Amino acid sequence: MGQPINGKTALITGSGKGIGRAAAIALAKEGVNLGLLARTEADLKSVVAEVESTGVKVAYATADVASLEQVEKAVDSLTGELGSFDILINNAGIGKFGGFLDLSPEEWKSMIDVNLMGAYYVTRAVLPQLIEKNGGDIINIASTAGQKGAPATSAYSASKFGLIGLTESLAMEVRKHDIRVTALTPSTVATELAFRENLTDGNPEKVLQPEDLAEFIVSQLKLHPRVFVKSAGLWSTNP
Ligand SMILES: NC(=O)c1ccc[n+]([C@@H]2O[C@H](COP(=O)([O-])OP(=O)(O)OC[C@H]3O[C@@H](n4cnc5c(N)ncnc54)[C@H](O)[C@@H]3O)[C@@H](O)[C@H]2O)c1
Ligand SMILES: CC(=O)[C@H](C)O
């Protein structure tokens, strides 16, 4: 009933670790070619090695998504190696939690620059390719923190509320091109970000794992083009 995704090409930001890495591996197993973008080359090379046996085409570029110049250079490089993209997963993000007056203005700004402006910059660079093809998928990894504020999450929530707003507006703008734009709003996932901020013990029997999001991402991409996931919240059942 759905659509095959093998042979498509996906750009995944922050794909060196955590959710982005899991999504890259899961998509490679589905035959999706990969454009990997993150800051740390060693992490990216590790993912390349991990997916080598799948036979998909893989290219990587190191870039800070908060830099428009680095993003444009990286997307140009990846497009040159892989051809145009069909799928964009804006996953790269940072999270630092602390009181409104406790976080420094620099820490506050960095979350906006990476989590919101980063997604804007990468989308701005890739979207023309999807419009040209008259179709494609953009999946933005937001958070439950983008739906509800809490003490110590003011900066992170501001970035993720903004990302959800960007997602909803863009989805309405580009649906006429058969481009699907989704905001995923997971709760805490067992990744380095969550461990660093002491958000979870990551118990694989109880806590959302990166592979769970990857599985959902694969399934939504396989949906028939006539339907899209506007937003989806993934939570741990009984953490
Ligand atoms: N872990 C959670 O509990 C959780 C929950 C909801 C949403 N999220 C979101 O999921 C996304 C992935 O987070 P994660 O938990 O996998 O974190 P992670 O720290 O394990 O991985 C984040 C990845 O993004 C990359 N990255 C960070 N800043 C970057 C930048 N400026 N330029 C390029 N790459 C950059 C890192 O190098 C890393 O590869 C983030 O947007 C995060 O906000 C995480
Ligand atoms: C880090 C994050 O987004 C979750 C909600 O803990």
CSV table of C-alpha atoms and ligand atoms in Angstrom, one decimal:
chain,number,residue,atom,x,y,z
A,1,MET,CA,0.0,0.0,0.0
A,2,GLY,CA,2.9,2.4,0.8
A,3,GLN,CA,5.9,3.3,-1.3
A,4,PRO,CA,9.4,1.8,-1.5
A,5,ILE,CA,12.2,4.0,-0.3
A,6,ASN,CA,15.2,2.0,-1.5
A,7,GLY,CA,17.2,4.0,-4.0
A,8,LYS,CA,16.2,7.3,-2.4
A,9,THR,CA,18.8,9.6,-1.0
A,10,ALA,CA,18.6,11.1,2.5
A,11,LEU,CA,20.6,13.9,4.2
A,12,ILE,CA,20.7,13.4,8.0
A,13,THR,CA,22.3,16.1,10.2
A,14,GLY,CA,23.8,15.2,13.5
A,15,SER,CA,24.2,11.6,12.1
A,16,GLY,CA,27.4,10.8,13.9
A,17,LYS,CA,25.7,9.9,17.2
A,18,GLY,CA,22.4,9.1,18.9
A,19,ILE,CA,19.1,9.5,17.0
A,20,GLY,CA,20.8,10.6,13.7
A,21,ARG,CA,23.2,7.7,13.7
A,22,ALA,CA,20.4,5.2,14.4
A,23,ALA,CA,18.3,6.8,11.6
A,24,ALA,CA,21.2,6.6,9.2
A,25,ILE,CA,21.8,2.9,9.9
A,26,ALA,CA,18.1,2.0,9.7
A,27,LEU,CA,17.7,3.9,6.3
A,28,ALA,CA,20.8,2.3,4.9
A,29,LYS,CA,19.3,-1.2,5.7
A,30,GLU,CA,16.3,-0.1,3.7
A,31,GLY,CA,18.6,0.7,0.7
A,32,VAL,CA,18.5,4.5,1.2
A,33,ASN,CA,21.7,6.3,0.1
A,34,LEU,CA,23.1,8.6,2.8
A,35,GLY,CA,24.5,12.1,3.1
A,36,LEU,CA,25.9,12.4,6.6
A,37,LEU,CA,26.5,15.8,8.2
A,38,ALA,CA,27.9,16.4,11.6
A,39,ARG,CA,30.8,18.2,13.3
A,40,THR,CA,33.0,15.3,14.2
A,41,GLU,CA,34.7,13.4,11.3
A,42,ALA,CA,35.6,10.4,13.4
A,43,ASP,CA,31.9,9.9,14.3
A,44,LEU,CA,30.9,10.1,10.7
A,45,LYS,CA,33.6,7.7,9.5
A,46,SER,CA,32.3,5.2,12.1
A,47,VAL,CA,28.8,5.4,10.7
A,48,VAL,CA,30.2,4.9,7.1
A,49,ALA,CA,31.9,1.8,8.3
A,50,GLU,CA,28.8,0.6,10.0
A,51,VAL,CA,26.7,0.8,6.9
A,52,GLU,CA,29.3,-0.4,4.4
A,53,SER,CA,27.8,-3.9,4.1
A,54,THR,CA,24.5,-2.5,3.0
A,55,GLY,CA,25.9,-1.4,-0.4
A,56,VAL,CA,24.3,2.0,-0.3
A,57,LYS,CA,26.1,5.1,-1.5
A,58,VAL,CA,27.4,7.1,1.4
A,59,ALA,CA,29.1,10.5,1.6
A,60,TYR,CA,29.8,12.7,4.6
A,61,ALA,CA,30.7,16.3,5.3
A,62,THR,CA,31.7,18.0,8.5
A,63,ALA,CA,29.9,21.2,9.3
A,64,ASP,CA,28.5,23.3,12.1
A,65,VAL,CA,24.8,23.7,11.2
A,66,ALA,CA,24.8,27.0,12.9
A,67,SER,CA,27.0,28.4,10.1
A,68,LEU,CA,25.1,29.2,6.9
A,69,GLU,CA,28.4,29.2,5.0
A,70,GLN,CA,29.5,25.8,6.3
A,71,VAL,CA,26.0,24.3,5.6
A,72,GLU,CA,25.9,25.6,2.1
A,73,LYS,CA,29.4,24.2,1.4
A,74,ALA,CA,28.5,20.8,3.0
A,75,VAL,CA,25.2,20.5,1.1
A,76,ASP,CA,26.9,21.4,-2.2
A,77,SER,CA,29.6,18.8,-1.5
A,78,LEU,CA,27.2,16.1,-0.6
A,79,THR,CA,25.0,16.8,-3.6
A,80,GLY,CA,28.0,16.7,-5.8
A,81,GLU,CA,28.8,13.2,-4.5
A,82,LEU,CA,25.3,11.7,-4.3
A,83,GLY,CA,23.1,13.7,-6.6
A,84,SER,CA,20.0,15.5,-5.3
A,85,PHE,CA,18.2,14.5,-2.1
A,86,ASP,CA,14.8,13.1,-1.6
A,87,ILE,CA,14.8,13.1,2.2
A,88,LEU,CA,16.1,15.6,4.8
A,89,ILE,CA,16.2,14.8,8.5
A,90,ASN,CA,17.0,17.8,10.6
A,91,ASN,CA,18.3,16.1,13.7
A,92,ALA,CA,21.4,18.0,14.8
A,93,GLY,CA,20.8,19.6,18.1
A,94,ILE,CA,22.1,20.5,21.5
A,95,GLY,CA,20.4,20.7,24.9
A,96,LYS,CA,21.6,22.4,28.0
A,97,PHE,CA,19.3,22.9,30.9
A,98,GLY,CA,19.4,25.5,33.6
A,99,GLY,CA,17.5,28.4,35.1
A,100,PHE,CA,16.6,31.4,33.0
A,101,LEU,CA,19.2,33.5,34.8
A,102,ASP,CA,21.7,30.7,35.2
A,103,LEU,CA,22.3,29.9,31.6
A,104,SER,CA,24.7,32.4,30.0
A,105,PRO,CA,23.5,34.5,27.0
A,106,GLU,CA,26.0,32.6,24.9
A,107,GLU,CA,24.5,29.2,26.0
A,108,TRP,CA,21.0,30.5,25.4
A,109,LYS,CA,21.9,31.8,21.9
A,110,SER,CA,23.8,28.6,20.9
A,111,MET,CA,20.6,26.5,21.3
A,112,ILE,CA,18.7,28.8,19.1
A,113,ASP,CA,21.5,29.0,16.6
A,114,VAL,CA,21.9,25.2,16.4
A,115,ASN,CA,18.4,23.8,17.0
A,116,LEU,CA,16.4,26.4,15.1
A,117,MET,CA,18.7,28.4,12.7
A,118,GLY,CA,20.6,25.2,11.9
A,119,ALA,CA,17.4,23.5,10.7
A,120,TYR,CA,16.5,26.6,8.8
A,121,TYR,CA,19.9,26.8,7.1
A,122,VAL,CA,19.9,23.1,6.0
A,123,THR,CA,16.3,23.2,4.9
A,124,ARG,CA,17.0,26.4,2.9
A,125,ALA,CA,19.9,24.6,1.2
A,126,VAL,CA,18.0,21.3,0.4
A,127,LEU,CA,14.4,22.5,-0.3
A,128,PRO,CA,15.0,23.7,-3.9
A,129,GLN,CA,16.0,20.1,-4.8
A,130,LEU,CA,12.7,18.7,-3.4
A,131,ILE,CA,10.7,21.4,-5.2
A,132,GLU,CA,12.6,20.6,-8.4
A,133,LYS,CA,11.5,16.9,-8.0
A,134,ASN,CA,8.0,17.9,-6.9
A,135,GLY,CA,8.2,15.6,-3.9
A,136,GLY,CA,10.2,14.6,-0.8
A,137,ASP,CA,10.2,14.4,2.9
A,138,ILE,CA,11.6,16.7,5.6
A,139,ILE,CA,11.6,15.4,9.2
A,140,ASN,CA,12.5,17.8,12.0
A,141,ILE,CA,13.4,16.3,15.3
A,142,ALA,CA,11.8,18.6,17.8
A,143,SER,CA,10.9,17.5,21.3
A,144,THR,CA,8.2,17.4,23.9
A,145,ALA,CA,10.0,20.4,25.2
A,146,GLY,CA,8.8,22.2,22.1
A,147,GLN,CA,5.2,21.6,23.2
A,148,LYS,CA,5.4,22.4,26.9
A,149,GLY,CA,7.8,24.6,28.8
A,150,ALA,CA,9.3,23.5,32.1
A,151,PRO,CA,11.7,24.9,34.7
A,152,ALA,CA,15.3,24.9,33.3
A,153,THR,CA,14.3,24.4,29.7
A,154,SER,CA,13.6,28.0,28.6
A,155,ALA,CA,16.3,28.1,25.9
A,156,TYR,CA,15.8,24.5,24.7
A,157,SER,CA,12.1,24.9,24.6
A,158,ALA,CA,12.3,28.2,22.8
A,159,SER,CA,14.4,26.5,20.1
A,160,LYS,CA,12.0,23.6,19.8
A,161,PHE,CA,8.8,25.6,19.9
A,162,GLY,CA,10.4,27.6,17.1
A,163,LEU,CA,11.2,24.4,15.2
A,164,ILE,CA,7.7,23.2,15.5
A,165,GLY,CA,6.4,26.5,14.2
A,166,LEU,CA,8.8,26.4,11.3
A,167,THR,CA,7.7,22.9,10.5
A,168,GLU,CA,4.0,23.6,10.5
A,169,SER,CA,4.3,26.7,8.4
A,170,LEU,CA,6.7,25.1,5.9
A,171,ALA,CA,4.4,22.0,5.6
A,172,MET,CA,1.5,24.2,4.6
A,173,GLU,CA,3.7,26.1,2.1
A,174,VAL,CA,5.2,23.2,0.3
A,175,ARG,CA,2.4,20.6,0.3
A,176,LYS,CA,1.5,21.9,-3.2
A,177,HIS,CA,4.8,20.4,-4.3
A,178,ASP,CA,3.9,17.0,-2.7
A,179,ILE,CA,6.6,17.6,-0.1
A,180,ARG,CA,5.8,16.2,3.4
A,181,VAL,CA,7.2,18.1,6.4
A,182,THR,CA,7.0,16.4,9.9
A,183,ALA,CA,7.9,17.4,13.4
A,184,LEU,CA,8.7,14.5,15.7
A,185,THR,CA,8.4,15.3,19.4
A,186,PRO,CA,10.0,12.5,21.3
A,187,SER,CA,10.3,12.6,25.1
A,188,THR,CA,13.7,11.6,26.6
A,189,VAL,CA,15.7,9.2,24.5
A,190,ALA,CA,18.8,7.2,25.7
A,191,THR,CA,21.5,9.2,24.0
A,192,GLU,CA,24.7,11.1,25.0
A,193,LEU,CA,22.7,14.3,25.1
A,194,ALA,CA,20.3,12.8,27.7
A,195,PHE,CA,23.0,11.2,29.7
A,196,ARG,CA,25.1,14.4,29.7
A,197,GLU,CA,22.1,16.3,31.2
A,198,ASN,CA,21.3,13.5,33.6
A,199,LEU,CA,17.8,13.0,32.1
A,200,THR,CA,17.7,9.2,32.2
A,201,ASP,CA,19.6,6.1,33.0
A,202,GLY,CA,18.8,4.8,29.5
A,203,ASN,CA,17.5,1.5,30.7
A,204,PRO,CA,16.8,-0.4,27.4
A,205,GLU,CA,13.9,-2.2,29.0
A,206,LYS,CA,12.1,1.0,30.0
A,207,VAL,CA,13.5,4.0,28.1
A,208,LEU,CA,13.0,5.2,24.5
A,209,GLN,CA,16.1,4.2,22.4
A,210,PRO,CA,17.4,5.9,19.3
A,211,GLU,CA,16.5,2.8,17.3
A,212,ASP,CA,12.8,3.3,18.2
A,213,LEU,CA,12.8,6.7,16.5
A,214,ALA,CA,14.7,5.3,13.6
A,215,GLU,CA,12.0,2.5,13.2
A,216,PHE,CA,9.3,5.1,13.2
A,217,ILE,CA,11.1,7.3,10.7
A,218,VAL,CA,11.4,4.4,8.3
A,219,SER,CA,7.7,3.6,8.6
A,220,GLN,CA,6.6,7.1,8.0
A,221,LEU,CA,8.8,7.5,4.9
A,222,LYS,CA,7.2,4.3,3.5
A,223,LEU,CA,3.7,5.8,3.8
A,224,HIS,CA,1.9,6.4,0.4
A,225,PRO,CA,2.7,10.0,-0.8
A,226,ARG,CA,-1.0,10.9,-0.4
A,227,VAL,CA,-0.5,11.0,3.4
A,228,PHE,CA,2.0,12.6,5.7
A,229,VAL,CA,2.7,12.6,9.5
A,230,LYS,CA,2.2,16.2,10.6
A,231,SER,CA,3.6,15.5,14.0
A,232,ALA,CA,4.2,12.5,16.2
A,233,GLY,CA,5.1,12.2,19.9
A,234,LEU,CA,7.1,9.1,20.9
A,235,TRP,CA,7.2,8.5,24.7
A,236,SER,CA,8.6,5.8,26.9
A,237,THR,CA,5.7,3.6,27.9
A,238,ASN,CA,6.6,3.1,31.6
A,239,PRO,CA,9.9,4.8,32.3
B,1,LIG,N1,18.0,12.6,23.7
B,1,LIG,C1,16.8,13.1,24.0
B,1,LIG,O1,16.3,12.9,25.1
B,1,LIG,C2,16.0,13.9,23.0
B,1,LIG,C3,14.6,14.0,23.1
B,1,LIG,C4,13.9,14.8,22.2
B,1,LIG,C5,14.6,15.3,21.1
B,1,LIG,N2,15.9,15.2,21.0
B,1,LIG,C6,16.6,15.9,19.9
B,1,LIG,O2,17.1,14.8,19.1
B,1,LIG,C7,18.2,15.4,18.3
B,1,LIG,C8,19.4,14.5,18.4
B,1,LIG,O3,19.8,14.5,19.7
B,1,LIG,P1,20.5,13.2,20.4
B,1,LIG,O4,19.8,12.9,21.7
B,1,LIG,O5,20.7,12.1,19.4
B,1,LIG,O6,21.9,13.9,20.8
B,1,LIG,P2,23.4,13.4,20.6
B,1,LIG,O7,24.2,14.5,21.4
B,1,LIG,O8,23.6,12.0,20.9
B,1,LIG,O9,23.7,13.6,19.0
B,1,LIG,C9,23.5,14.9,18.5
B,1,LIG,C10,24.3,14.9,17.2
B,1,LIG,O10,24.1,16.2,16.6
B,1,LIG,C11,25.4,16.7,16.3
B,1,LIG,N3,25.5,18.2,16.5
B,1,LIG,C12,25.3,18.9,17.6
B,1,LIG,N4,25.5,20.2,17.3
B,1,LIG,C13,25.8,20.3,16.0
B,1,LIG,C14,26.1,21.4,15.1
B,1,LIG,N5,26.2,22.6,15.6
B,1,LIG,N6,26.4,21.1,13.8
B,1,LIG,C15,26.4,19.8,13.4
B,1,LIG,N7,26.1,18.7,14.1
B,1,LIG,C16,25.8,19.0,15.5
B,1,LIG,C17,26.4,16.0,17.3
B,1,LIG,O11,27.7,16.0,16.8
B,1,LIG,C18,25.8,14.6,17.3
B,1,LIG,O12,26.2,13.9,16.2
B,1,LIG,C19,18.4,16.8,18.8
B,1,LIG,O13,17.8,17.8,18.0
B,1,LIG,C20,17.7,16.8,20.2
B,1,LIG,O14,17.3,18.1,20.6
B,1,LIG,C21,16.7,14.5,21.9
B,2,LIG,C1,16.1,16.4,25.7
B,2,LIG,C2,14.7,16.3,25.3
B,2,LIG,O1,14.3,16.8,24.3
B,2,LIG,C3,13.8,15.4,26.1
B,2,LIG,C4,12.5,16.0,26.2
B,2,LIG,O2,14.3,15.2,27.4
